[in-house]
Short mmCIF file of C-alpha atoms in Angstrom, two decimals:
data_model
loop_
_atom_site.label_atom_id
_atom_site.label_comp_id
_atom_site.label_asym_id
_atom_site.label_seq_id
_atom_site.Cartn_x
_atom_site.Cartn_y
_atom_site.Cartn_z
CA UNK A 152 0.00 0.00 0.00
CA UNK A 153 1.52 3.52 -0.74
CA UNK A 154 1.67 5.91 1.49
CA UNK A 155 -0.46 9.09 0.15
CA UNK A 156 -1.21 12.15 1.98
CA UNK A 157 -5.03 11.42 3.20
CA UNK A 158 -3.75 7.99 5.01
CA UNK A 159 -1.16 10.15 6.21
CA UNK A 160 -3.55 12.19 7.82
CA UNK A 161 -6.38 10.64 9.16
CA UNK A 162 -3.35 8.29 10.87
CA UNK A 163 -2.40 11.61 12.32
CA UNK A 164 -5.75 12.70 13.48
CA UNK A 165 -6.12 9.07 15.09
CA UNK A 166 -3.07 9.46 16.86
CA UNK A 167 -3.83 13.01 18.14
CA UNK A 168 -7.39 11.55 19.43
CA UNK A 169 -5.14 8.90 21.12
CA UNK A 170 -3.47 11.68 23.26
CA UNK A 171 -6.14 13.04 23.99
CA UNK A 172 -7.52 15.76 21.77
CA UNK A 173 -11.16 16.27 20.59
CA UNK A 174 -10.74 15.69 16.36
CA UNK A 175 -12.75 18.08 14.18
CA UNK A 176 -13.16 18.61 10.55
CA UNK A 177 -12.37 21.81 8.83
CA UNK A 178 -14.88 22.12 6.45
CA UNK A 179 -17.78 20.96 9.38
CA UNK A 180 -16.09 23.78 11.50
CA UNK A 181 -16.77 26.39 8.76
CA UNK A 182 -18.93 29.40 8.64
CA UNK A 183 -22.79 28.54 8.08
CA UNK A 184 -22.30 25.06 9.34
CA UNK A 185 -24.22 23.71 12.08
CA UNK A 186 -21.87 22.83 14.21
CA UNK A 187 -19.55 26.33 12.83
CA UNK A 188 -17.10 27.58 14.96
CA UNK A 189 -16.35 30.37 13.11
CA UNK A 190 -18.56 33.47 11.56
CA UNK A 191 -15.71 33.96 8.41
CA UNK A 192 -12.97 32.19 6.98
CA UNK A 193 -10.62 35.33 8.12
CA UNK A 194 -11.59 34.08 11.63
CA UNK A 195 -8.09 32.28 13.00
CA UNK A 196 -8.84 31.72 16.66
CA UNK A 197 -12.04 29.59 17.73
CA UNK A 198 -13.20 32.56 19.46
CA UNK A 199 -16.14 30.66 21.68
CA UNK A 200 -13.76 27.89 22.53
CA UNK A 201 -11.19 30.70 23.78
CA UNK A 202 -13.84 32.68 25.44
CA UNK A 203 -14.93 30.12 27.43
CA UNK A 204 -11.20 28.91 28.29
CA UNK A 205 -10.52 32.13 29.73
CA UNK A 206 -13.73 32.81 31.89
CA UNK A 207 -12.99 28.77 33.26
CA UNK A 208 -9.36 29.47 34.14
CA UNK A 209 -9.82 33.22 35.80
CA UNK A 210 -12.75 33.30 37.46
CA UNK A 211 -11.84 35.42 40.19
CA UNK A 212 -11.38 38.55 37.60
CA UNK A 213 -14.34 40.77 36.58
CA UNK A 214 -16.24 39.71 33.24
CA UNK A 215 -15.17 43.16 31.75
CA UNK A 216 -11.47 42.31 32.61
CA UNK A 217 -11.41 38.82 30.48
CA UNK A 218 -12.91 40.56 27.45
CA UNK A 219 -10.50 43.15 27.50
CA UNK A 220 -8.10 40.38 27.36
CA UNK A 221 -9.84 38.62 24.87
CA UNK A 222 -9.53 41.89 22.80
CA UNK A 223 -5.76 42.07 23.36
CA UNK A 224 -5.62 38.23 22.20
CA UNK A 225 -7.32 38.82 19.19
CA UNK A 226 -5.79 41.91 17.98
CA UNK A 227 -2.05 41.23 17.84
CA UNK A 228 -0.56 42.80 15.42
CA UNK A 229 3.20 44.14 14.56
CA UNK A 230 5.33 45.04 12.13
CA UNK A 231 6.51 41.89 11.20
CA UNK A 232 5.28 38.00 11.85
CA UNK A 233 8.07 37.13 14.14
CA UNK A 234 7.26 40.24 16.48
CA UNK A 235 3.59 39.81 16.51
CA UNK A 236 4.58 35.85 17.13
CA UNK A 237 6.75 36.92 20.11
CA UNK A 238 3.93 39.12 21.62
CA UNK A 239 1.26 36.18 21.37
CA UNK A 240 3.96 34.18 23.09
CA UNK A 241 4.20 36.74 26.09
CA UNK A 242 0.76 36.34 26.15
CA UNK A 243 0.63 32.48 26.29
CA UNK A 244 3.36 31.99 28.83
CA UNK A 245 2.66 35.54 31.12
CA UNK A 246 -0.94 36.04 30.82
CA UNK A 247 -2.95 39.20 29.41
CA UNK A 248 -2.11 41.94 31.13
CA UNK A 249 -5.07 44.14 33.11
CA UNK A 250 -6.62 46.59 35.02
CA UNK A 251 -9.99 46.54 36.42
CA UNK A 252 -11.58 48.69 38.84
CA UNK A 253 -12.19 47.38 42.65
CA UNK A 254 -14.82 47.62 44.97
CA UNK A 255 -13.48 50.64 46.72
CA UNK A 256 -12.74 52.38 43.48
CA UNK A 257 -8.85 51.25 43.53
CA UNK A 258 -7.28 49.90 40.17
CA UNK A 259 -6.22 46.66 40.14
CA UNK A 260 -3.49 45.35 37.87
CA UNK A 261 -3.86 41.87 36.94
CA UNK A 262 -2.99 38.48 34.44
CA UNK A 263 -5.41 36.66 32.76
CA UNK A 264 -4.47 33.44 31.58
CA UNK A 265 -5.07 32.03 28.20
CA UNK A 266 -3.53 28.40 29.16
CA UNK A 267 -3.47 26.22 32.37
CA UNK A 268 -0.03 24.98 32.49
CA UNK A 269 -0.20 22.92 35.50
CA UNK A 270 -3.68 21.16 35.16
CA UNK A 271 -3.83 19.65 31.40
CA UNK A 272 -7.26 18.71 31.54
CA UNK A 273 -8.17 22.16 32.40
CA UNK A 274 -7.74 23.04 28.73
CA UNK A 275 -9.35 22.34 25.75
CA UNK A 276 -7.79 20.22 23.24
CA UNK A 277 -8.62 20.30 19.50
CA UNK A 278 -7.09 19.21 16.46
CA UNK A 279 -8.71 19.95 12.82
CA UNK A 280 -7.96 19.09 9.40
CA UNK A 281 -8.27 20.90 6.46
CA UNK A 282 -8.92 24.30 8.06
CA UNK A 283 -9.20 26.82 5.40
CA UNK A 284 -8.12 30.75 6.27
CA UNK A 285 -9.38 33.37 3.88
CA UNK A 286 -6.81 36.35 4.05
CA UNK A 287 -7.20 39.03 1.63
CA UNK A 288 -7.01 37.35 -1.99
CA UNK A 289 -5.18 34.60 -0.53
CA UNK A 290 -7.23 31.12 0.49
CA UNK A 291 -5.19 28.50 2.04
CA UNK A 292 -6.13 25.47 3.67
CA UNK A 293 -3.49 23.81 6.06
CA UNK A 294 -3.49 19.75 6.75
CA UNK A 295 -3.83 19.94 10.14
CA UNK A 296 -4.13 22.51 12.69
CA UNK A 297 -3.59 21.96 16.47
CA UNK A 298 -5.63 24.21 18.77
CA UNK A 299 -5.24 24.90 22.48
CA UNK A 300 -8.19 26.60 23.67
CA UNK A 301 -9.07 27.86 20.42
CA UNK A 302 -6.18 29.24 19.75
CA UNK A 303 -4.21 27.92 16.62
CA UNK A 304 -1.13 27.01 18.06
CA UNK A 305 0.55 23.92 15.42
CA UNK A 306 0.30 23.58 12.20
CA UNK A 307 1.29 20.32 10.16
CA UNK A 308 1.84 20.14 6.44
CA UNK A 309 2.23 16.99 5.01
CA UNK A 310 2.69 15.64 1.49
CA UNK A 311 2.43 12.66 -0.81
CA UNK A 312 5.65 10.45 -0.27
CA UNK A 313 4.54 8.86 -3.48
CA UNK A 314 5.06 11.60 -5.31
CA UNK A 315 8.58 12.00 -6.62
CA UNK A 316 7.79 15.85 -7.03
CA UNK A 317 6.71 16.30 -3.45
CA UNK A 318 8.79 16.05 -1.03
CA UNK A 319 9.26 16.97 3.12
CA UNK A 320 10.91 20.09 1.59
CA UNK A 321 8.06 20.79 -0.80
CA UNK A 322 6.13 20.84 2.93
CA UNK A 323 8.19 23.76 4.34
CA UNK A 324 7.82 25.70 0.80
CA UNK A 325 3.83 25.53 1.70
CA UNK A 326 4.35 27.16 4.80
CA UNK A 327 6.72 29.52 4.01
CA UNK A 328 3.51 30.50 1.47
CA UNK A 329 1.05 30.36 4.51
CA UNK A 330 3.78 32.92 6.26
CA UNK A 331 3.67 35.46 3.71
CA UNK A 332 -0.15 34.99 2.64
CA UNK A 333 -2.45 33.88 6.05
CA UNK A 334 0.35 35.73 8.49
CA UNK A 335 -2.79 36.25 10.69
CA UNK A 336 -2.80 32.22 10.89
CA UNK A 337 0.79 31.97 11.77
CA UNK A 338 0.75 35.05 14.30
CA UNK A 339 -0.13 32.64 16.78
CA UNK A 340 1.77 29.34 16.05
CA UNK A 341 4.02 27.62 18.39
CA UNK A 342 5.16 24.58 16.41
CA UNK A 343 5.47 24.05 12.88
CA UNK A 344 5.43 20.49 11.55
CA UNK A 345 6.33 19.22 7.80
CA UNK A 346 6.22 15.36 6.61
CA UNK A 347 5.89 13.21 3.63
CA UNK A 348 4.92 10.64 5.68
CA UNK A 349 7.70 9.12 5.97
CA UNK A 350 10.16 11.81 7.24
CA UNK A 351 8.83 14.38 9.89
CA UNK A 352 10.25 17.61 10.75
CA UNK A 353 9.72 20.33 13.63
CA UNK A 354 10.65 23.91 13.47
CA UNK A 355 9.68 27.69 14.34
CA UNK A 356 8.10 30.50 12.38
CA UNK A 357 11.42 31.58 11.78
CA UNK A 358 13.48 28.90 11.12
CA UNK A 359 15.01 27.95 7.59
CA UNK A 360 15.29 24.29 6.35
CA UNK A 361 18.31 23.47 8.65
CA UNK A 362 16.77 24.49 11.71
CA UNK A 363 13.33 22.37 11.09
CA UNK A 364 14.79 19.29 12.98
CA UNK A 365 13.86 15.76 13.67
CA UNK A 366 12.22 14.68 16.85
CA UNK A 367 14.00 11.00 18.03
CA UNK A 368 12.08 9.85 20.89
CA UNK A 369 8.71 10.44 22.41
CA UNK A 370 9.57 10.50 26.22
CA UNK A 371 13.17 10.73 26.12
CA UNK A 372 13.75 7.39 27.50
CA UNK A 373 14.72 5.64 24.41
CA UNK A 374 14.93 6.05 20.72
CA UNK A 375 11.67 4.86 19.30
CA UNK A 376 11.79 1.67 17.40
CA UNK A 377 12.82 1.43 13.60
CA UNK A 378 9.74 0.84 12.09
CA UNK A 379 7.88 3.48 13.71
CA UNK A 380 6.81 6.68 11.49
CA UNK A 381 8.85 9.55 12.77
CA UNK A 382 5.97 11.83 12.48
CA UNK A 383 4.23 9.44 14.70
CA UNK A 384 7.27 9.47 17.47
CA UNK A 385 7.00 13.30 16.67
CA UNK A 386 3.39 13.78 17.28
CA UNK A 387 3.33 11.51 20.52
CA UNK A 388 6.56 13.16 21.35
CA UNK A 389 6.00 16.55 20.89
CA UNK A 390 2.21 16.89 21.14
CA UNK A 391 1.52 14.91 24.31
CA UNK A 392 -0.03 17.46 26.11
CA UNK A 393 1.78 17.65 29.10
CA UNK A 394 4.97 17.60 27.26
CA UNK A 395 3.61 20.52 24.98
CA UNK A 396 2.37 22.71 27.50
CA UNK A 397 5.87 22.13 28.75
CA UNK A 398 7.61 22.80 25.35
CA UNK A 399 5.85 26.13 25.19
CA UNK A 400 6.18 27.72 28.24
CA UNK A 401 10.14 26.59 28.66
CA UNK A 402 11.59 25.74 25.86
CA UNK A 403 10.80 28.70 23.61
CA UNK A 404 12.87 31.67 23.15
CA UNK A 405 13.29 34.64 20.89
CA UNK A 406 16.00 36.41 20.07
CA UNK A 407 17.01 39.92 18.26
CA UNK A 408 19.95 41.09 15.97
CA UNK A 409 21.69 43.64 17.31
CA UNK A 410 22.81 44.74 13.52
CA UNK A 411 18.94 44.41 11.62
CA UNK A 412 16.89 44.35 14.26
CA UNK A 413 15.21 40.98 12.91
CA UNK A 414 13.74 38.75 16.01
CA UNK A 415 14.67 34.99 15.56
CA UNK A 416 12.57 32.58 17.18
CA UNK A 417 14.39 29.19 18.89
CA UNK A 418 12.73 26.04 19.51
CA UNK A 419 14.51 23.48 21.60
CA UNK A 420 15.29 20.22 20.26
CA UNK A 421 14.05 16.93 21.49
CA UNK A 422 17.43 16.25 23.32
CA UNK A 423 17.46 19.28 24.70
CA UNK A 424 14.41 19.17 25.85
CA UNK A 425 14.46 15.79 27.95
CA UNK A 426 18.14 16.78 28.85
CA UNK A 427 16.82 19.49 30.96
CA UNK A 428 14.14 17.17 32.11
CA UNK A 429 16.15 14.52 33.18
CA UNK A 430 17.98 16.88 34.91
CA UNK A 431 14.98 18.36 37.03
CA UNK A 432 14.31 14.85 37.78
CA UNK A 433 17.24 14.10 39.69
CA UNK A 434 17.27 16.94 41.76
#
């Protein structure tokens, strides 16, 4: 049987449902649907899911307070992807920043959080395929998108290892197209994933072909078997949801060049990753 890029996928979906996630379909998710998340196809963020996220993990601030948050979440925007990237990031792993007025007529400064990183369960878990994103002219459709209370933060690409034409590399070329024409997608993106089903690569927003790496192991223990599919051992690896929640609150980090000014985003690798792990562990 060859390996073509819909078995590809709905093996991808069933291993996200595996760890976990809920497993929509893009074009049931769309606008006018009944069960549509969304009220346009320039809508990036699963605003109800997020809405709800945030009211469940701060209940303590003021109704006002989370929609001014919400506000802030939704309108990110910066002269350049990588800077409006690095602001949703702030936002991910800080919390919204807030004021809100107190009983006694004080101001009260405050964080609202968009993710739960110590309770997983406390978030909601989503994975979609085929998600189309209408930006200007431009109408793409990614394979998959990963969100984390509504909030679009993977994206995988894959393509036909059949197809001597198509390769992993062909992959990155379609997001590099998704960067420059559905930036609004990409604003908020964490991971970025590329496969022919066969090979499996991870990388940042930033990051050119040599920096989109391979992920060897799903719990750092051991290398996973031969046969197995790295972009399964990088989807259990890298998407387990403790381990991502994990991955994007530590192991993300942006840096700017002193010369151009140009922000770089770095993603740890896998052996990084369960390096520092490992370490924690023994302490």
């Amino acid at each position: 049987m060859s390996i073509n890029e819909s078995i590809v996928e709905e093996a991808a979906l069933e291993w996200f449902g595996e760890l976990g996630y809920a497993v929509g379909h893009g074009p049931q998710l769309a606008p006018g649907e009944p069960a549509g998340e969304r009220d346009s196809f320039g809508e990036v963020v699963l605003l109800g899911r997020l809405r709800e996220a945030i009211g469940r993990l701060n209940p303590a601030i003021p109704e006002e307070a989370r929609e001014e948050a919400l506000r802030k979440v939704l309108q990110v925007g910066n002269p350049s992807l990588a800077q409006s990237n690095r602001a949703v990031h702030r936002m991910l792993r800080d919390g919204v920043q807030v004021e809100y007025s107190r009983a006694d007529g004080s101001i009260a400064g405050d964080r609202v959080q968009v993710l739960d990183f110590e309770d997983v369960g406390a978030n909601d878990w989503l994975v979609v395929n085929q998600f189309t994103v209408v930006e200007g002219q431009h109408n793409r459709r990614p394979d998959l998108v990963v969100f984390v209370n509504g909030l679009p933060l993977g994206v995988i690409e894959l393509k036909n290892a059949a197809d001597e034409n198509a390769t992993i590399w062909s992959a990155y070329a379609q997001l590099s197209t998704y960067k420059a024409e559905i930036a609004s997608l990409m604003a908020y993106n964490a991971v970025l994933v590329i496969s022919d089903g066969i090979q499996a690569r991870i990388g940042s927003v930033t990051a050119n072909q040599e920096w989109f790496k391979v992920w060897r192991t799903v719990n750092g223990e051991e290398g996973a078997p031969k046969p197995t599919l790295e972009l399964e051992v990088l989807i259990r690896g890298v998407f387990e949801r403790g381990r991502f929640l994990q991955l994007v609150r530590d192991f993300v980090a942006f840096e700017e060049s002193p010369d151009t000014g140009e922000v770089y985003k770095i993603l740890a690798g896998y052996h990084q990753f369960h390096a520092v792990n490992a370490a924690v562990e023994e302490t």
